XYZ file of N, CA and C in Angstrom:
819
model
N -122.826 -66.777 -55.930
C -124.043 -66.163 -56.758
C -123.788 -64.514 -56.826
N -123.674 -64.073 -58.097
C -123.673 -62.559 -58.152
C -124.779 -61.838 -57.887
N -124.403 -60.585 -57.497
C -125.322 -59.779 -57.081
C -126.747 -59.582 -57.799
N -126.399 -59.546 -59.077
C -127.584 -59.532 -60.278
C -128.478 -60.746 -60.068
N -127.797 -61.768 -59.934
C -128.656 -63.017 -59.968
C -129.503 -62.847 -58.742
N -128.942 -62.752 -57.420
C -129.811 -62.393 -56.421
C -130.762 -61.700 -56.613
N -130.583 -60.564 -57.182
C -131.604 -59.314 -57.473
C -132.627 -59.982 -58.382
N -132.153 -60.631 -59.245
C -133.483 -60.909 -60.272
C -134.017 -62.291 -59.347
N -133.648 -63.432 -58.626
C -134.333 -64.392 -57.687
C -135.398 -63.480 -56.697
N -134.919 -62.412 -56.121
C -135.559 -61.670 -55.124
C -136.903 -61.210 -55.833
N -136.911 -60.257 -57.276
C -137.656 -60.122 -57.753
C -138.666 -60.968 -58.260
N -137.901 -62.309 -58.469
C -138.858 -63.265 -59.068
C -139.968 -63.806 -57.878
N -139.306 -63.835 -56.539
C -139.980 -64.302 -55.213
C -141.225 -63.072 -54.891
N -140.765 -62.005 -55.362
C -142.015 -60.584 -55.193
C -142.958 -60.923 -55.888
N -142.635 -61.197 -57.078
C -143.777 -61.205 -57.964
C -144.478 -62.218 -57.674
N -144.339 -63.520 -57.194
C -144.986 -64.713 -56.912
C -145.865 -64.312 -55.769
N -145.001 -63.689 -54.904
C -146.220 -63.337 -53.410
C -146.706 -62.160 -53.664
N -146.778 -61.577 -54.670
C -147.822 -60.184 -54.951
C -149.313 -60.569 -55.126
N -149.582 -61.739 -55.633
C -151.128 -62.019 -55.608
C -151.373 -62.652 -54.441
N -150.761 -63.549 -53.821
C -150.880 -63.952 -52.228
C -151.142 -63.067 -51.444
N -150.501 -61.820 -51.255
C -150.647 -60.553 -50.389
C -152.241 -60.118 -50.848
N -152.346 -59.945 -52.028
C -153.990 -59.573 -52.264
C -155.172 -60.420 -51.836
N -154.867 -61.821 -51.865
C -155.557 -62.699 -51.238
C -156.080 -62.721 -50.111
N -154.503 -62.704 -49.198
C -154.467 -62.335 -47.556
C -155.371 -61.634 -47.011
N -155.231 -60.224 -47.541
C -156.241 -59.185 -46.896
C -157.576 -59.260 -46.847
N -158.255 -59.782 -47.708
C -159.455 -60.132 -47.732
C -159.878 -60.973 -46.860
N -159.269 -62.152 -46.761
C -159.105 -63.251 -45.915
C -158.865 -62.995 -44.520
N -158.232 -62.236 -44.513
C -158.080 -61.669 -42.951
C -159.267 -61.277 -42.400
N -159.838 -60.137 -43.349
C -160.871 -59.892 -42.892
C -161.983 -60.442 -42.730
N -162.526 -61.385 -43.521
C -163.623 -62.560 -43.156
C -163.119 -63.641 -42.279
N -162.223 -64.087 -41.823
C -161.792 -64.905 -40.707
C -161.411 -64.735 -39.372
N -160.917 -63.210 -39.629
C -160.751 -62.370 -38.071
C -161.289 -61.011 -38.127
N -162.713 -60.880 -38.005
C -163.104 -59.694 -38.032
C -163.063 -58.885 -36.803
N -162.781 -59.626 -35.630
C -162.406 -59.040 -34.451
C -161.201 -58.161 -34.713
N -159.964 -58.996 -35.134
C -158.718 -58.398 -35.126
C -158.923 -57.205 -36.405
N -159.533 -57.252 -37.275
C -159.564 -56.292 -38.295
C -160.627 -54.979 -37.808
N -161.585 -55.270 -37.083
C -162.421 -54.276 -36.805
C -161.955 -53.500 -35.508
N -161.041 -54.208 -34.677
C -160.451 -53.716 -33.181
C -158.990 -53.378 -32.964
N -158.533 -54.512 -33.480
C -156.898 -54.495 -33.231
C -156.240 -53.358 -34.250
N -156.571 -53.614 -35.116
C -155.857 -52.660 -36.699
C -156.014 -51.432 -36.283
N -157.405 -50.931 -36.007
C -157.625 -49.448 -35.663
C -156.889 -49.047 -34.427
N -156.991 -49.780 -33.268
C -156.075 -49.233 -32.155
C -154.684 -49.195 -32.385
N -153.865 -50.189 -33.150
C -152.810 -50.357 -33.310
C -152.335 -48.859 -34.215
N -153.154 -48.361 -35.357
C -153.124 -47.503 -35.867
C -153.243 -46.361 -34.952
N -154.224 -46.165 -33.957
C -154.384 -44.940 -33.661
C -153.314 -44.432 -32.315
N -152.501 -45.642 -31.867
C -151.421 -45.697 -31.054
C -150.518 -45.024 -32.143
N -150.248 -45.636 -33.273
C -149.034 -45.294 -33.892
C -149.288 -43.810 -34.324
N -150.593 -43.182 -34.625
C -150.917 -41.796 -34.872
C -150.563 -41.024 -33.967
N -150.947 -41.317 -32.419
C -150.483 -40.304 -31.439
C -148.984 -40.471 -30.915
N -148.529 -41.671 -31.295
C -146.884 -41.582 -31.355
C -146.442 -40.533 -32.115
N -146.795 -40.496 -33.383
C -146.186 -39.531 -34.392
C -146.463 -37.841 -34.359
N -147.575 -37.991 -33.508
C -148.386 -36.575 -32.840
C -147.413 -35.851 -31.754
N -146.813 -37.062 -30.906
C -146.255 -36.466 -29.708
C -144.944 -36.101 -30.263
N -144.286 -37.071 -30.934
C -143.046 -36.625 -31.385
C -142.702 -35.517 -32.128
N -144.084 -34.990 -33.149
C -143.817 -33.620 -33.909
C -143.964 -32.567 -32.893
N -144.875 -32.635 -31.870
C -145.100 -31.907 -30.805
C -143.839 -31.358 -30.192
N -143.136 -32.487 -29.489
C -141.695 -32.499 -29.014
C -140.932 -31.676 -29.787
N -140.893 -31.739 -31.285
C -139.862 -31.608 -32.220
C -140.462 -29.710 -32.629
N -141.616 -29.534 -32.250
C -141.786 -28.119 -32.493
C -141.385 -27.377 -31.640
N -141.507 -27.842 -30.071
C -141.149 -27.096 -28.893
C -139.679 -27.224 -29.055
N -139.164 -27.798 -29.886
C -137.610 -27.529 -29.737
C -137.118 -26.601 -31.003
N -138.215 -26.264 -31.868
C -138.018 -25.421 -32.723
C -137.510 -26.104 -34.224
N -138.110 -27.543 -34.285
C -137.661 -28.445 -35.581
C -138.934 -29.168 -35.746
N -138.645 -29.859 -36.628
C -139.755 -31.413 -36.903
C -140.471 -30.728 -38.049
N -141.446 -31.760 -38.709
C -142.131 -31.623 -39.938
C -143.312 -31.888 -39.305
N -144.407 -31.495 -40.026
C -145.863 -31.957 -39.770
C -146.186 -33.280 -39.835
N -146.818 -34.120 -38.958
C -146.851 -35.524 -39.479
C -148.254 -35.463 -40.558
N -147.829 -36.974 -41.109
C -148.791 -37.006 -42.268
C -149.121 -38.756 -41.704
N -150.200 -39.162 -41.366
C -150.419 -40.263 -40.807
C -151.275 -41.175 -41.908
N -150.862 -42.414 -41.865
C -151.379 -43.118 -43.235
C -151.733 -44.597 -42.432
N -152.805 -44.695 -42.375
C -153.483 -46.136 -42.057
C -154.206 -46.822 -43.166
N -153.450 -47.702 -44.186
C -154.066 -47.878 -45.344
C -154.300 -49.573 -45.079
N -155.533 -50.134 -45.426
C -155.852 -51.407 -45.266
C -156.495 -51.944 -46.282
N -156.273 -52.644 -47.751
C -156.949 -53.049 -48.488
C -156.335 -52.828 -49.889
N -156.803 -53.142 -50.995
C -156.111 -53.168 -52.240
C -156.649 -52.004 -53.163
N -155.739 -51.545 -53.902
C -156.124 -50.435 -54.932
C -156.415 -49.176 -54.329
N -155.992 -48.767 -53.378
C -156.323 -47.468 -52.902
C -155.212 -46.554 -53.284
N -155.526 -45.401 -53.448
C -155.048 -44.424 -54.322
C -155.019 -42.840 -53.583
N -153.918 -42.248 -52.748
C -153.965 -40.998 -52.461
C -152.839 -40.123 -53.610
N -153.503 -38.871 -54.059
C -153.175 -38.048 -55.209
C -152.923 -36.633 -54.866
N -151.798 -36.155 -54.708
C -151.710 -34.919 -54.817
C -150.201 -34.143 -54.964
N -149.917 -32.982 -55.372
C -148.679 -32.883 -55.856
C -148.009 -32.024 -54.607
N -146.901 -31.413 -55.039
C -145.951 -30.683 -54.093
C -146.578 -29.452 -53.701
N -147.348 -28.734 -54.362
C -147.840 -27.440 -54.182
C -148.933 -27.804 -52.773
N -149.407 -28.732 -52.479
C -150.631 -29.022 -51.550
C -149.785 -29.181 -50.095
N -150.098 -28.396 -49.285
C -149.807 -28.008 -48.036
C -150.615 -28.994 -46.961
N -150.104 -30.121 -46.266
C -150.581 -30.815 -45.248
C -149.962 -30.630 -43.867
N -150.648 -30.212 -42.972
C -150.142 -29.707 -41.675
C -150.091 -31.108 -40.781
N -151.169 -31.234 -40.028
C -151.441 -32.419 -39.426
C -152.852 -33.102 -39.793
N -152.357 -34.473 -40.704
C -153.475 -34.900 -41.323
C -153.302 -36.543 -41.018
N -154.470 -37.116 -41.081
C -154.743 -38.424 -41.166
C -155.448 -38.936 -42.586
N -154.658 -40.019 -43.004
C -155.465 -40.752 -43.948
C -155.614 -41.797 -43.721
N -157.057 -42.544 -43.444
C -157.137 -43.933 -42.974
C -158.119 -44.342 -44.054
N -157.880 -45.362 -44.511
C -158.824 -46.322 -45.275
C -158.659 -47.820 -45.258
N -160.237 -48.383 -44.901
C -160.261 -49.375 -44.705
C -161.446 -50.297 -45.500
N -160.637 -50.625 -46.641
C -161.499 -51.407 -48.002
C -160.470 -51.050 -49.024
N -161.306 -51.441 -50.154
C -160.413 -51.224 -51.567
C -161.118 -50.483 -52.475
N -160.376 -50.108 -53.585
C -160.646 -49.528 -54.653
C -161.089 -48.024 -54.324
N -160.157 -47.341 -53.310
C -160.741 -46.221 -53.095
C -159.609 -44.786 -53.317
N -160.351 -43.994 -53.582
C -159.495 -42.932 -54.201
C -159.816 -41.375 -53.413
N -158.359 -40.766 -53.128
C -158.427 -39.634 -52.558
C -157.511 -38.800 -53.237
N -158.020 -37.823 -53.914
C -157.448 -36.595 -54.812
C -157.586 -35.172 -54.147
N -156.347 -34.540 -54.143
C -156.539 -33.217 -53.652
C -155.981 -32.357 -54.483
N -156.393 -31.250 -54.941
C -156.065 -30.565 -55.979
C -154.873 -29.580 -55.833
N -154.097 -29.015 -56.718
C -152.861 -28.139 -56.589
C -153.191 -26.995 -55.562
N -152.400 -26.669 -54.512
C -152.482 -25.680 -53.798
C -153.648 -25.310 -52.547
N -154.222 -26.911 -52.434
C -154.601 -26.714 -51.365
C -154.342 -26.771 -49.985
N -154.706 -26.496 -48.974
C -154.020 -26.404 -47.422
C -155.091 -27.183 -46.673
N -154.379 -28.226 -46.125
C -155.236 -28.734 -44.944
C -154.365 -28.536 -43.429
N -154.593 -27.562 -42.899
C -154.428 -27.714 -41.518
C -154.116 -28.717 -40.256
N -155.248 -29.133 -40.635
C -155.636 -30.040 -39.331
C -156.657 -30.802 -39.787
N -156.643 -32.176 -40.184
C -158.136 -33.117 -40.514
C -157.782 -34.434 -40.389
N -158.669 -35.079 -41.091
C -158.632 -36.693 -40.953
C -159.624 -36.956 -42.299
N -159.096 -37.570 -43.493
C -159.936 -38.102 -44.598
C -159.817 -39.719 -43.977
N -161.229 -40.263 -43.922
C -161.294 -41.347 -43.341
C -162.305 -42.144 -44.209
N -161.727 -43.182 -44.991
C -162.995 -44.086 -45.617
C -162.892 -45.688 -44.986
N -164.149 -46.276 -44.896
C -164.190 -47.303 -44.070
C -165.223 -47.985 -45.325
N -164.738 -48.345 -46.207
C -165.717 -49.066 -47.430
C -165.060 -49.342 -48.652
N -165.452 -49.757 -49.685
C -164.938 -49.970 -50.893
C -165.630 -49.089 -51.851
N -164.627 -48.796 -53.018
C -165.186 -47.878 -54.351
C -165.702 -46.528 -53.972
N -165.141 -45.891 -52.752
C -165.516 -44.745 -52.564
C -164.137 -43.722 -53.059
N -164.813 -42.264 -52.993
C -163.720 -41.507 -53.729
C -163.912 -40.058 -52.983
N -162.970 -39.076 -52.634
C -163.030 -38.029 -51.863
C -162.069 -36.822 -53.318
N -162.748 -35.901 -53.703
C -161.955 -35.177 -54.631
C -162.049 -33.756 -54.147
N -160.900 -33.236 -54.048
C -160.872 -31.680 -53.548
C -160.214 -31.096 -54.671
N -161.002 -29.863 -54.892
C -160.255 -28.847 -55.996
C -159.318 -28.128 -55.980
N -158.714 -27.314 -56.475
C -157.650 -26.644 -56.236
C -157.714 -25.558 -55.735
N -156.872 -25.172 -54.750
C -156.928 -23.960 -53.793
C -157.814 -23.736 -53.041
N -158.368 -25.141 -52.228
C -159.341 -25.002 -51.348
C -158.260 -24.942 -50.041
N -159.205 -24.279 -49.069
C -158.456 -23.939 -47.791
C -159.274 -24.690 -46.519
N -158.839 -25.616 -45.807
C -159.332 -26.042 -44.637
C -158.973 -25.230 -43.595
N -159.236 -24.309 -42.923
C -158.624 -23.311 -41.978
C -158.006 -23.916 -40.514
N -158.960 -24.863 -39.946
C -158.783 -25.184 -38.596
C -158.944 -26.829 -38.646
N -160.278 -27.360 -38.945
C -160.163 -28.877 -38.705
C -161.495 -28.940 -39.820
N -160.978 -30.361 -40.238
C -161.968 -30.988 -41.158
C -161.862 -32.504 -41.051
N -163.090 -32.998 -41.045
C -163.336 -34.704 -40.922
C -164.128 -34.669 -42.016
N -163.692 -35.668 -42.821
C -164.320 -36.273 -44.016
C -164.417 -38.151 -43.714
N -165.660 -38.106 -43.675
C -165.891 -39.499 -43.026
C -166.814 -40.139 -44.039
N -166.565 -41.232 -44.619
C -167.064 -42.063 -45.938
C -167.215 -43.564 -45.352
N -168.502 -43.804 -44.954
C -168.597 -45.177 -44.465
C -169.763 -46.130 -45.369
N -169.248 -47.375 -45.957
C -169.960 -48.209 -46.542
C -169.632 -47.897 -48.120
N -170.195 -48.725 -48.862
C -169.723 -48.903 -50.235
C -170.207 -47.410 -51.056
N -169.210 -47.122 -51.865
C -169.798 -46.364 -53.377
C -170.054 -44.742 -52.913
N -169.684 -44.303 -51.702
C -169.825 -42.904 -51.253
C -168.718 -42.031 -51.968
N -169.223 -40.813 -51.649
C -168.328 -39.481 -53.042
C -168.507 -38.403 -52.153
N -167.490 -37.788 -52.088
C -167.229 -36.244 -51.901
C -166.615 -35.808 -52.629
N -167.127 -34.521 -53.202
C -166.567 -33.474 -54.175
C -166.622 -32.023 -53.572
N -165.627 -31.476 -53.542
C -165.349 -29.699 -53.001
C -164.740 -29.225 -54.267
N -165.471 -28.102 -54.710
C -165.081 -27.251 -55.843
C -163.934 -26.345 -55.445
N -163.242 -25.735 -56.235
C -161.788 -24.823 -56.142
C -162.262 -23.804 -55.381
N -161.123 -23.253 -54.488
C -161.346 -21.963 -54.174
C -162.507 -21.730 -52.712
N -162.869 -23.042 -52.320
C -164.011 -23.263 -51.388
C -162.913 -23.047 -50.133
N -163.922 -22.571 -49.239
C -162.957 -22.040 -47.777
C -163.841 -22.853 -46.550
N -163.144 -23.608 -45.721
C -163.820 -24.312 -44.637
C -163.118 -24.184 -43.325
N -163.689 -23.633 -42.317
C -162.874 -23.235 -40.947
C -163.174 -24.390 -40.227
N -164.284 -25.037 -39.997
C -164.476 -26.352 -38.908
C -165.374 -26.960 -39.565
N -165.495 -28.472 -39.950
C -166.836 -29.157 -40.207
C -166.564 -30.441 -40.149
N -167.473 -31.137 -40.095
C -167.832 -32.494 -40.068
C -168.629 -32.806 -41.351
N -168.079 -33.680 -42.541
C -168.676 -34.131 -43.441
C -168.735 -35.965 -43.541
N -169.927 -36.282 -43.294
C -170.198 -37.649 -43.090
C -170.807 -38.069 -44.194
N -170.632 -39.111 -44.792
C -171.134 -39.585 -46.253
C -171.565 -40.768 -46.143
N -172.513 -41.317 -46.249
C -173.174 -42.906 -46.075
C -172.988 -43.666 -47.534
N -173.265 -44.666 -47.445
C -172.991 -45.602 -48.863
C -173.719 -45.215 -49.666
N -173.375 -45.252 -51.077
C -174.100 -45.034 -52.093
C -174.700 -43.601 -52.408
N -173.868 -42.740 -51.693
C -174.664 -41.249 -51.617
C -173.319 -40.255 -52.011
N -173.760 -38.866 -52.324
C -172.574 -38.266 -52.643
C -172.999 -36.774 -52.128
N -171.709 -36.046 -51.381
C -171.727 -34.938 -50.930
C -170.997 -33.888 -52.333
N -171.960 -32.926 -52.750
C -171.101 -32.117 -53.379
C -170.940 -30.634 -53.170
N -169.916 -29.984 -53.039
C -169.773 -28.342 -52.733
C -169.241 -27.717 -53.791
N -169.890 -27.009 -54.264
C -169.426 -25.905 -55.531
C -168.350 -25.588 -55.007
N -167.804 -24.386 -56.272
C -166.916 -23.732 -56.332
C -166.916 -22.098 -55.205
N -165.946 -21.859 -54.676
C -166.014 -20.438 -54.085
C -166.918 -20.604 -53.032
N -166.998 -21.785 -52.547
C -168.150 -21.840 -51.266
C -167.449 -21.100 -49.884
N -167.948 -20.796 -48.675
C -167.453 -20.394 -47.674
C -168.395 -21.049 -46.501
N -167.693 -21.929 -45.729
C -168.325 -22.471 -44.444
C -167.673 -21.994 -43.032
N -168.341 -21.604 -42.086
C -167.844 -20.947 -41.174
C -167.468 -22.363 -40.100
N -167.313 -22.313 -38.534
C -167.202 -23.141 -37.895
C -168.393 -24.255 -37.414
N -168.081 -25.415 -36.985
C -168.941 -26.192 -36.346
C -169.940 -26.494 -37.232
N -169.552 -26.753 -38.658
C -170.435 -27.405 -39.793
C -170.818 -28.492 -39.569
N -172.201 -29.233 -39.651
C -172.311 -30.417 -39.606
C -173.097 -30.920 -40.852
N -172.430 -31.564 -41.948
C -173.336 -31.914 -43.221
C -173.422 -33.894 -43.080
N -174.388 -34.307 -43.302
C -174.910 -35.647 -43.375
C -175.888 -36.268 -44.654
N -175.097 -37.194 -45.446
C -175.791 -37.619 -46.318
C -176.691 -38.888 -45.562
N -176.945 -39.164 -44.769
C -177.206 -40.823 -44.014
C -177.571 -40.439 -42.579
N -178.397 -40.866 -42.077
C -178.796 -41.286 -40.499
C -177.965 -41.870 -39.691
N -176.833 -42.657 -40.225
C -175.898 -43.131 -39.560
C -176.229 -44.233 -39.191
N -177.681 -44.801 -38.880
C -178.259 -45.895 -38.414
C -179.459 -46.378 -38.962
N -179.795 -47.627 -38.982
C -180.892 -48.009 -39.731
C -182.123 -47.720 -38.987
N -183.193 -47.239 -39.769
C -184.583 -47.137 -39.405
C -185.720 -48.213 -40.142
N -186.087 -48.990 -39.508
C -186.700 -50.010 -40.092
C -188.437 -50.187 -40.048
N -189.007 -50.317 -40.971
C -190.810 -50.695 -40.875
C -190.778 -51.596 -39.916
N -191.551 -51.182 -38.916
C -192.137 -52.091 -37.719
C -192.554 -53.661 -38.054
N -193.127 -53.973 -39.257
C -194.007 -54.882 -39.719
C -192.979 -55.620 -40.800
N -192.440 -54.763 -41.995
C -191.463 -55.437 -42.748
C -190.241 -55.644 -42.600
N -189.710 -54.932 -41.500
C -188.408 -54.983 -41.450
C -187.419 -54.505 -42.410
N -188.097 -53.769 -43.437
C -187.453 -53.098 -44.520
C -186.702 -51.620 -44.262
N -185.605 -51.262 -44.854
C -185.002 -50.304 -44.255
C -185.864 -48.909 -44.707
N -185.953 -48.221 -44.235
C -186.895 -46.984 -44.527
C -186.216 -45.733 -44.562
N -185.041 -45.600 -44.248
C -183.943 -44.060 -44.448
C -182.749 -44.377 -44.837
N -182.887 -44.801 -46.193
C -181.557 -44.825 -47.394
C -180.580 -43.600 -47.063
N -179.629 -43.520 -47.459
C -178.940 -42.148 -47.285
C -179.481 -41.570 -48.664
N -179.281 -40.062 -48.954
C -179.721 -39.346 -49.868
C -178.410 -38.494 -50.320
N -178.309 -37.802 -51.495
C -177.296 -37.005 -51.990
C -177.587 -35.609 -51.067
N -176.230 -34.915 -51.151
C -176.547 -33.765 -50.553
C -175.579 -32.782 -51.669
N -176.429 -31.236 -51.910
C -175.292 -30.707 -53.027
C -175.476 -29.233 -52.315
N -174.358 -28.387 -52.741
C -174.388 -27.038 -53.001
C -174.065 -26.699 -54.081
N -174.912 -25.540 -54.640
C -174.014 -24.803 -55.745
C -172.942 -23.987 -55.341
N -172.407 -23.027 -56.594
C -171.214 -22.611 -56.258
C -171.751 -20.922 -55.453
N -170.688 -20.841 -54.934
C -170.860 -19.247 -53.917
C -172.216 -19.520 -52.765
N -171.789 -20.159 -51.929
C -172.654 -20.868 -50.921
C -172.089 -20.077 -49.503
N -172.708 -19.721 -48.801
C -172.011 -18.903 -47.568
C -172.947 -19.829 -46.423
N -172.051 -20.551 -45.562
C -172.969 -21.473 -44.379
C -172.395 -20.482 -43.205
N -173.111 -20.129 -42.341
C -172.678 -19.410 -41.318
C -172.373 -20.630 -40.079
N -171.806 -19.894 -38.999
C -171.629 -20.852 -37.845
C -172.718 -22.020 -37.351
N -172.474 -23.063 -36.841
C -173.167 -24.150 -36.158
C -174.437 -24.156 -37.173
N -174.155 -24.446 -38.547
C -175.146 -25.243 -39.469
C -175.000 -26.624 -39.659
N -176.276 -26.831 -39.407
C -176.292 -28.384 -39.706
C -177.287 -28.533 -40.970
N -176.802 -29.521 -41.961
C -177.328 -29.824 -43.587
C -177.853 -31.172 -43.215
N -178.775 -31.934 -43.292
C -179.282 -33.294 -43.415
C -179.634 -33.771 -44.852
N -179.786 -35.286 -44.515
C -179.591 -35.781 -46.051
C -180.563 -35.305 -47.155
N -180.434 -35.475 -48.511
C -181.207 -35.055 -49.482
C -181.311 -33.611 -49.681
N -180.728 -32.646 -48.899
C -180.886 -31.313 -49.189
C -179.812 -30.814 -50.430
N -180.532 -30.027 -51.092
C -179.777 -29.467 -52.465
C -179.875 -27.937 -52.353
N -179.046 -27.107 -52.061
C -179.149 -25.572 -52.119
C -178.598 -24.960 -53.355
N -179.211 -24.137 -53.587
C -178.896 -23.484 -55.242
C -177.770 -22.366 -55.041
N -176.860 -22.049 -55.928
C -175.740 -21.116 -55.846
C -176.342 -19.979 -55.645
N -175.257 -19.112 -54.965
C -174.992 -17.718 -54.361
C -176.320 -17.317 -53.275
N -176.225 -18.476 -52.367
C -177.231 -18.484 -51.446
C -176.455 -18.288 -50.085
N -177.489 -18.060 -48.760
C -176.542 -17.663 -47.453
C -177.403 -18.614 -46.609
N -176.891 -19.242 -45.764
C -177.277 -20.103 -44.571
C -177.061 -19.657 -43.455
N -177.694 -19.132 -42.649
C -177.539 -18.353 -41.406
C -177.194 -18.964 -40.072
N -176.707 -18.250 -39.362
C -175.945 -18.917 -38.194
C -177.144 -20.041 -37.475
N -176.537 -20.905 -37.175
C -177.364 -22.636 -36.266
C -178.494 -22.859 -37.004
N -178.333 -22.487 -38.408
C -179.777 -23.326 -39.194
C -179.763 -24.769 -38.988
N -180.819 -25.035 -38.957
C -181.219 -26.749 -39.281
C -181.606 -26.721 -40.341
N -180.969 -27.107 -41.840
C -181.639 -27.528 -42.933
C -181.826 -28.620 -43.236
N -183.374 -29.026 -43.338
C -183.609 -29.962 -43.638
C -184.620 -30.522 -44.937
N -184.687 -29.037 -45.707
C -185.161 -29.249 -47.060
C -184.739 -28.482 -48.097
N -184.944 -29.028 -49.406
C -183.681 -28.219 -50.238
C -184.431 -26.797 -50.636
N -183.678 -25.834 -51.441
C -184.264 -24.480 -51.901
C -183.554 -24.544 -53.272
N -184.107 -24.402 -54.502
C -183.641 -24.191 -55.749
C -183.737 -22.752 -56.192
N -183.445 -21.900 -55.067
C -183.807 -20.411 -55.447
C -182.622 -19.760 -55.225
N -181.760 -19.116 -56.188
C -180.848 -18.398 -55.820
C -180.796 -17.140 -55.186
N -180.106 -16.441 -54.409
C -180.052 -14.997 -53.783
C -180.701 -14.986 -52.846
N -180.798 -16.023 -51.956
C -181.598 -16.220 -50.983
C -180.831 -16.233 -49.418
N -181.824 -15.691 -48.359
C -180.934 -16.064 -47.180
C -182.049 -17.302 -46.210
N -181.232 -18.414 -46.246
C -182.204 -19.221 -45.304
C -181.619 -19.428 -43.760
N -182.626 -19.291 -42.993
C -182.304 -19.114 -41.418
C -183.556 -20.023 -40.760
N -183.059 -20.391 -39.345
C -184.149 -20.818 -38.599
C -184.027 -22.568 -38.386
N -184.771 -22.946 -37.719
C -184.766 -24.145 -36.852
C -186.171 -25.046 -37.121
N -186.488 -25.548 -38.006
C -185.557 -25.688 -39.273
C -185.861 -24.629 -40.099
N -184.988 -24.527 -41.059
C -184.678 -23.430 -41.805
C -185.535 -23.182 -43.019
N -185.609 -21.743 -43.400
C -186.731 -21.534 -44.306
C -186.281 -20.269 -44.933
N -186.829 -19.676 -46.072
C -186.457 -18.205 -46.918
C -186.796 -17.240 -45.892
N -185.686 -16.525 -45.492
C -186.249 -15.213 -44.810
C -185.688 -13.974 -45.458
N -185.269 -13.932 -46.722
C -184.941 -12.709 -47.429
C -184.773 -13.248 -48.683
N -184.862 -12.537 -49.855
C -184.618 -12.897 -50.866
C -183.914 -11.402 -51.732
N -183.430 -11.794 -52.834
C -182.658 -10.647 -53.623
C -181.520 -10.220 -53.072
N -180.387 -11.276 -52.463
C -179.071 -10.903 -51.959
C -178.164 -11.820 -52.630
N -176.926 -11.332 -52.379
C -175.638 -11.869 -52.641
C -174.879 -11.682 -51.556
N -173.486 -12.164 -51.728
C -172.535 -11.667 -50.646
C -171.058 -11.589 -50.803
N -170.056 -11.110 -50.061
C -168.835 -11.177 -50.529
C -167.770 -11.413 -49.379
N -166.761 -11.983 -49.292
C -165.857 -12.380 -48.431
C -165.378 -11.186 -47.699
N -165.349 -9.926 -48.027
C -164.658 -9.079 -47.494
C -165.331 -8.701 -46.296
N -164.659 -8.392 -45.189
C -164.764 -8.228 -43.681
C -164.560 -6.754 -43.419
N -164.349 -5.887 -44.400
C -164.401 -4.035 -44.156
C -165.587 -3.702 -44.658
N -166.482 -3.326 -43.773
C -167.822 -2.703 -44.238
C -167.639 -1.122 -44.246
N -168.219 -0.751 -45.738
C -168.514 0.852 -45.952
C -169.068 1.320 -44.990
N -169.028 2.704 -45.052
C -169.804 3.583 -44.161
C -171.432 3.217 -44.807
N -172.135 3.429 -43.700
C -173.658 3.286 -44.135
C -174.224 4.342 -44.853
N -175.005 4.259 -46.015
C -175.706 5.284 -46.497
C -176.789 6.281 -45.853
N -177.149 5.526 -44.833
C -178.052 6.416 -44.144
C -177.655 7.100 -42.961
N -176.260 6.844 -42.774
C -175.897 7.488 -41.635
C -175.678 9.152 -41.741
């Protein structure tokens, strides 16, 4: 048999097996839920830790490239970014189908995890976004979405999105450390008599040029207007459609109006000095 004939037969067999592969994945998920929910994640975590250990040893010896760990289970899942994107230590984990992760040009992720457990979800990161220390983006359930606008910076945050809900962060936002933003309560709350769910996920959004101080928590259903400031340690439970304000407190409320902000850390002399 000529090499070309062998290659042709191999290609033919591969084409025939492709539909079978797409059939086996959901079948495995239904017939062996324990394996899908427990064994596969454990295997992925062992692999990730092994890659991280090898990277750390290589860095100690002055060599080695940052690890990019991929644990992808399902069909029609896409991760898109170009060569200008800098990914240091990152995990892409997808358990579902028809999901998309898109990272814009010039974005830098120093340490983080992009995790999707569900179908028909999307993570869209704009251009020149900077995740400075740690970022967790977690989508659970079907139809969740995250969109982060260009030139936004996030120091350290957990972004948790429930099913059929969206988190939108506008352009040129600045988020400090220990930020926690959620579109759902994570677990079900039921009416005691009817047993109907009464705490469905709700969208969360921030306009452009919004500054979140350290240790801010934002709960589901909150919408914050552009050019706003949220003070240190605030718990934001209600929306604010007024621009140019400072929100602070537990729960947060408007404490100052007619303000804006700048990224500079160099303060000019006081005018009343």
